[in-house]
């Protein structure tokens, strides 16, 4: 079969003869399914670049367009911190289902999940930048602040024109999942665990600590 580049040259020099061949080759080159011409049954068409196969292990059918798996859809195996609030966790899990197809969409969903997390922590949830600033004033550790801003900035650029192009950047989108979990660990899980252990102290020790830390007149 002639190479795509050769067909492209021929189509440009003699479009009447090679135009349809060029269109066909272009679809092959872009890994798109092709309905072969000349088949009259509108309900079933022979296809090129579209393949069905059966798994030897599970006997399930998979569908590939050229070398790209179309069905079943793949899902990146990332799991949310169990302490992430349910509405934010739903966004996290949805992002995991689409990150292979749309890193930009996944980054935007993770930013939304972070915004909902901050609201559950007593912030407004209306402006994530202002919420982070408020937490910094309350003594937020620098490492957590930076993690928050990474998710915020990359998530913003995913849906607005900016300096970061997330359309094909799965690697960066995947790292955002880890950052969201780190933020949840630092801001939700660890305080909850420490609080539970503190409450298990003898009441006399708790009273003594409160007297020690009570502001002096």
mmCIF file of C-alpha atoms in Angstrom:
data_model
loop_
_atom_site.group_PDB
_atom_site.id
_atom_site.type_symbol
_atom_site.label_atom_id
_atom_site.label_comp_id
_atom_site.label_asym_id
_atom_site.label_seq_id
_atom_site.Cartn_x
_atom_site.Cartn_y
_atom_site.Cartn_z
ATOM 1 C CA UNK A 1 0.000 0.000 0.000
ATOM 2 C CA UNK A 2 1.260 3.467 -0.793
ATOM 3 C CA UNK A 3 2.406 5.579 2.105
ATOM 4 C CA UNK A 4 0.208 8.375 3.346
ATOM 5 C CA UNK A 5 2.719 11.036 2.241
ATOM 6 C CA UNK A 6 2.843 9.634 -1.306
ATOM 7 C CA UNK A 7 -0.945 9.598 -1.517
ATOM 8 C CA UNK A 8 -1.053 13.178 -0.232
ATOM 9 C CA UNK A 9 1.329 14.345 -2.991
ATOM 10 C CA UNK A 10 -0.654 12.545 -5.678
ATOM 11 C CA UNK A 11 -3.939 13.993 -4.385
ATOM 12 C CA UNK A 12 -2.530 17.515 -4.541
ATOM 13 C CA UNK A 13 -1.233 17.064 -8.111
ATOM 14 C CA UNK A 14 -4.268 15.188 -9.437
ATOM 15 C CA UNK A 15 -7.237 15.701 -7.074
ATOM 16 C CA UNK A 16 -9.802 14.267 -9.487
ATOM 17 C CA UNK A 17 -8.043 10.899 -9.559
ATOM 18 C CA UNK A 18 -6.629 10.616 -6.057
ATOM 19 C CA UNK A 19 -8.908 12.849 -3.964
ATOM 20 C CA UNK A 20 -11.016 10.022 -2.527
ATOM 21 C CA UNK A 21 -7.915 7.913 -1.927
ATOM 22 C CA UNK A 22 -6.388 10.819 -0.007
ATOM 23 C CA UNK A 23 -9.470 11.148 2.191
ATOM 24 C CA UNK A 24 -9.359 7.409 2.879
ATOM 25 C CA UNK A 25 -5.645 7.487 3.717
ATOM 26 C CA UNK A 26 -6.128 10.507 5.950
ATOM 27 C CA UNK A 27 -8.722 8.644 8.026
ATOM 28 C CA UNK A 28 -6.392 5.633 8.299
ATOM 29 C CA UNK A 29 -3.510 7.878 9.355
ATOM 30 C CA UNK A 30 -5.675 9.480 12.065
ATOM 31 C CA UNK A 31 -6.771 6.066 13.406
ATOM 32 C CA UNK A 32 -10.415 6.651 12.505
ATOM 33 C CA UNK A 33 -12.899 3.880 11.633
ATOM 34 C CA UNK A 34 -13.818 3.727 7.947
ATOM 35 C CA UNK A 35 -17.084 2.588 6.376
ATOM 36 C CA UNK A 36 -16.160 1.018 3.080
ATOM 37 C CA UNK A 37 -18.035 2.444 0.053
ATOM 38 C CA UNK A 38 -20.220 0.410 -2.252
ATOM 39 C CA UNK A 39 -22.118 -1.553 0.378
ATOM 40 C CA UNK A 40 -25.846 -0.981 0.017
ATOM 41 C CA UNK A 41 -27.190 -2.210 3.367
ATOM 42 C CA UNK A 42 -27.451 0.958 5.477
ATOM 43 C CA UNK A 43 -27.668 -1.049 8.683
ATOM 44 C CA UNK A 44 -24.393 -2.921 8.363
ATOM 45 C CA UNK A 45 -21.157 -1.832 6.696
ATOM 46 C CA UNK A 46 -17.804 -3.544 6.334
ATOM 47 C CA UNK A 47 -15.189 -1.452 8.126
ATOM 48 C CA UNK A 48 -11.485 -0.755 7.960
ATOM 49 C CA UNK A 49 -9.346 0.193 10.971
ATOM 50 C CA UNK A 50 -12.008 -1.115 13.354
ATOM 51 C CA UNK A 51 -11.328 -4.390 15.135
ATOM 52 C CA UNK A 52 -13.224 -6.681 17.496
ATOM 53 C CA UNK A 53 -11.368 -9.179 19.636
ATOM 54 C CA UNK A 54 -12.172 -11.595 22.437
ATOM 55 C CA UNK A 55 -9.995 -11.799 25.538
ATOM 56 C CA UNK A 56 -8.424 -15.242 26.114
ATOM 57 C CA UNK A 57 -8.792 -14.847 29.894
ATOM 58 C CA UNK A 58 -12.281 -13.406 30.460
ATOM 59 C CA UNK A 59 -13.974 -13.993 27.070
ATOM 60 C CA UNK A 60 -15.098 -10.355 27.007
ATOM 61 C CA UNK A 61 -15.197 -8.448 23.725
ATOM 62 C CA UNK A 62 -13.028 -5.388 23.128
ATOM 63 C CA UNK A 63 -13.317 -2.839 20.314
ATOM 64 C CA UNK A 64 -10.302 -1.045 18.903
ATOM 65 C CA UNK A 65 -10.114 1.820 16.424
ATOM 66 C CA UNK A 66 -6.724 1.240 14.825
ATOM 67 C CA UNK A 67 -4.485 0.834 17.898
ATOM 68 C CA UNK A 68 -6.747 2.744 20.298
ATOM 69 C CA UNK A 69 -8.978 0.830 22.718
ATOM 70 C CA UNK A 70 -12.537 2.158 22.385
ATOM 71 C CA UNK A 71 -14.393 -0.414 24.490
ATOM 72 C CA UNK A 72 -14.222 -1.164 27.305
ATOM 73 C CA UNK A 73 -13.148 2.318 28.312
ATOM 74 C CA UNK A 74 -10.049 2.372 30.472
ATOM 75 C CA UNK A 75 -9.943 3.908 33.925
ATOM 76 C CA UNK A 76 -6.857 5.126 35.717
ATOM 77 C CA UNK A 77 -6.649 3.259 39.019
ATOM 78 C CA UNK A 78 -6.479 6.078 41.552
ATOM 79 C CA UNK A 79 -8.497 6.058 44.735
ATOM 80 C CA UNK A 80 -9.621 9.054 46.796
ATOM 81 C CA UNK A 81 -8.678 9.537 50.417
ATOM 82 C CA UNK A 82 -11.552 8.049 52.419
ATOM 83 C CA UNK A 83 -11.995 11.303 54.349
ATOM 84 C CA UNK A 84 -12.721 13.421 51.267
ATOM 85 C CA UNK A 85 -16.355 14.663 51.523
ATOM 86 C CA UNK A 86 -18.824 12.638 49.408
ATOM 87 C CA UNK A 87 -19.608 15.382 46.872
ATOM 88 C CA UNK A 88 -15.897 16.084 46.316
ATOM 89 C CA UNK A 89 -15.161 12.344 46.182
ATOM 90 C CA UNK A 90 -17.708 11.943 43.375
ATOM 91 C CA UNK A 91 -15.813 14.533 41.298
ATOM 92 C CA UNK A 92 -12.505 12.797 42.081
ATOM 93 C CA UNK A 93 -13.855 9.431 40.920
ATOM 94 C CA UNK A 94 -15.394 10.940 37.785
ATOM 95 C CA UNK A 95 -12.026 12.520 36.961
ATOM 96 C CA UNK A 96 -10.418 9.065 37.200
ATOM 97 C CA UNK A 97 -12.823 7.702 34.588
ATOM 98 C CA UNK A 98 -11.978 10.377 31.992
ATOM 99 C CA UNK A 99 -8.300 11.198 32.539
ATOM 100 C CA UNK A 100 -7.189 8.849 29.730
ATOM 101 C CA UNK A 101 -9.535 10.513 27.236
ATOM 102 C CA UNK A 102 -9.472 14.071 28.584
ATOM 103 C CA UNK A 103 -6.659 15.134 30.943
ATOM 104 C CA UNK A 104 -8.025 18.674 30.730
ATOM 105 C CA UNK A 105 -11.464 17.554 31.901
ATOM 106 C CA UNK A 106 -9.942 15.534 34.735
ATOM 107 C CA UNK A 107 -7.882 18.519 35.929
ATOM 108 C CA UNK A 108 -10.968 20.735 35.940
ATOM 109 C CA UNK A 109 -12.930 18.147 37.955
ATOM 110 C CA UNK A 110 -10.124 17.817 40.498
ATOM 111 C CA UNK A 111 -10.086 21.575 40.957
ATOM 112 C CA UNK A 112 -13.849 21.434 41.581
ATOM 113 C CA UNK A 113 -13.338 18.610 44.087
ATOM 114 C CA UNK A 114 -10.750 20.741 45.905
ATOM 115 C CA UNK A 115 -13.123 23.707 46.011
ATOM 116 C CA UNK A 116 -15.796 21.520 47.633
ATOM 117 C CA UNK A 117 -13.245 20.205 50.141
ATOM 118 C CA UNK A 118 -12.355 23.745 51.171
ATOM 119 C CA UNK A 119 -16.027 24.577 51.650
ATOM 120 C CA UNK A 120 -16.402 21.556 53.937
ATOM 121 C CA UNK A 121 -13.507 22.989 55.973
ATOM 122 C CA UNK A 122 -15.404 26.204 56.656
ATOM 123 C CA UNK A 123 -14.355 28.344 53.689
ATOM 124 C CA UNK A 124 -16.789 30.105 51.356
ATOM 125 C CA UNK A 125 -16.294 27.712 48.447
ATOM 126 C CA UNK A 126 -16.966 30.604 46.041
ATOM 127 C CA UNK A 127 -13.410 31.690 45.243
ATOM 128 C CA UNK A 128 -10.734 29.063 45.752
ATOM 129 C CA UNK A 129 -7.904 31.634 45.630
ATOM 130 C CA UNK A 130 -9.477 33.661 48.429
ATOM 131 C CA UNK A 131 -10.151 30.504 50.420
ATOM 132 C CA UNK A 132 -6.467 29.562 50.217
ATOM 133 C CA UNK A 133 -5.456 33.086 51.256
ATOM 134 C CA UNK A 134 -7.734 32.853 54.308
ATOM 135 C CA UNK A 135 -6.184 29.529 55.307
ATOM 136 C CA UNK A 136 -2.681 30.990 54.940
ATOM 137 C CA UNK A 137 -3.669 33.744 57.391
ATOM 138 C CA UNK A 138 -4.732 30.993 59.797
ATOM 139 C CA UNK A 139 -1.269 29.410 59.656
ATOM 140 C CA UNK A 140 -1.616 26.917 56.793
ATOM 141 C CA UNK A 141 1.716 25.085 56.284
ATOM 142 C CA UNK A 142 3.602 26.234 53.197
ATOM 143 C CA UNK A 143 3.756 22.737 51.682
ATOM 144 C CA UNK A 144 -0.045 22.369 51.847
ATOM 145 C CA UNK A 145 -0.543 25.870 50.451
ATOM 146 C CA UNK A 146 1.651 25.041 47.484
ATOM 147 C CA UNK A 147 -0.226 21.804 46.844
ATOM 148 C CA UNK A 148 -3.508 23.738 46.919
ATOM 149 C CA UNK A 149 -2.195 26.316 44.470
ATOM 150 C CA UNK A 150 -0.852 23.682 42.071
ATOM 151 C CA UNK A 151 -4.303 22.090 41.777
ATOM 152 C CA UNK A 152 -5.936 25.527 41.559
ATOM 153 C CA UNK A 153 -3.651 26.923 38.839
ATOM 154 C CA UNK A 154 -3.554 23.802 36.664
ATOM 155 C CA UNK A 155 -7.311 23.329 37.064
ATOM 156 C CA UNK A 156 -7.884 26.934 36.030
ATOM 157 C CA UNK A 157 -5.715 26.569 32.950
ATOM 158 C CA UNK A 158 -7.620 23.429 32.002
ATOM 159 C CA UNK A 159 -10.784 25.447 31.366
ATOM 160 C CA UNK A 160 -9.423 28.931 30.636
ATOM 161 C CA UNK A 161 -6.768 30.095 28.176
ATOM 162 C CA UNK A 162 -3.426 30.144 29.923
ATOM 163 C CA UNK A 163 0.204 29.110 29.792
ATOM 164 C CA UNK A 164 -0.482 25.439 30.558
ATOM 165 C CA UNK A 165 -1.965 23.249 27.817
ATOM 166 C CA UNK A 166 -3.634 20.240 29.448
ATOM 167 C CA UNK A 167 -5.222 18.697 26.359
ATOM 168 C CA UNK A 168 -2.699 15.875 26.022
ATOM 169 C CA UNK A 169 -0.896 16.090 29.371
ATOM 170 C CA UNK A 170 -2.089 12.969 31.160
ATOM 171 C CA UNK A 171 1.061 12.805 33.306
ATOM 172 C CA UNK A 172 0.362 16.170 34.945
ATOM 173 C CA UNK A 173 -3.328 15.390 35.392
ATOM 174 C CA UNK A 174 -2.456 12.071 37.050
ATOM 175 C CA UNK A 175 -0.152 13.799 39.546
ATOM 176 C CA UNK A 176 -3.034 16.063 40.570
ATOM 177 C CA UNK A 177 -4.868 13.047 41.998
ATOM 178 C CA UNK A 178 -1.964 12.454 44.379
ATOM 179 C CA UNK A 179 -1.919 16.123 45.372
ATOM 180 C CA UNK A 180 -5.636 16.152 46.189
ATOM 181 C CA UNK A 181 -5.102 13.103 48.403
ATOM 182 C CA UNK A 182 -2.103 14.750 50.082
ATOM 183 C CA UNK A 183 -4.205 17.839 50.814
ATOM 184 C CA UNK A 184 -7.006 15.703 52.259
ATOM 185 C CA UNK A 185 -4.506 13.786 54.382
ATOM 186 C CA UNK A 186 -2.974 16.994 55.802
ATOM 187 C CA UNK A 187 -6.181 18.989 56.288
ATOM 188 C CA UNK A 188 -8.745 16.312 57.174
ATOM 189 C CA UNK A 189 -7.295 12.901 58.035
ATOM 190 C CA UNK A 190 -4.382 13.910 60.249
ATOM 191 C CA UNK A 191 -6.344 16.496 62.326
ATOM 192 C CA UNK A 192 -9.139 13.933 62.795
ATOM 193 C CA UNK A 193 -6.713 11.238 63.945
ATOM 194 C CA UNK A 194 -4.866 13.598 66.289
ATOM 195 C CA UNK A 195 -8.165 14.901 67.680
ATOM 196 C CA UNK A 196 -9.393 11.371 68.388
ATOM 197 C CA UNK A 197 -6.152 10.478 70.213
ATOM 198 C CA UNK A 198 -6.279 13.718 72.214
ATOM 199 C CA UNK A 199 -9.844 12.986 73.310
ATOM 200 C CA UNK A 200 -8.678 9.604 74.621
ATOM 201 C CA UNK A 201 -6.332 11.272 77.117
ATOM 202 C CA UNK A 202 -7.426 11.259 80.771
ATOM 203 C CA UNK A 203 -9.769 14.153 81.487
ATOM 204 C CA UNK A 204 -7.412 15.481 84.166
ATOM 205 C CA UNK A 205 -4.601 15.759 81.600
ATOM 206 C CA UNK A 206 -6.905 17.538 79.132
ATOM 207 C CA UNK A 207 -7.997 20.021 81.836
ATOM 208 C CA UNK A 208 -4.369 20.699 82.753
ATOM 209 C CA UNK A 209 -3.462 21.350 79.102
ATOM 210 C CA UNK A 210 -6.390 23.766 78.723
ATOM 211 C CA UNK A 211 -5.329 25.648 81.907
ATOM 212 C CA UNK A 212 -1.745 25.792 80.628
ATOM 213 C CA UNK A 213 -2.777 27.254 77.294
ATOM 214 C CA UNK A 214 -5.443 29.609 78.590
ATOM 215 C CA UNK A 215 -4.522 33.247 77.798
ATOM 216 C CA UNK A 216 -3.037 34.988 80.826
ATOM 217 C CA UNK A 217 -4.918 38.112 82.016
#
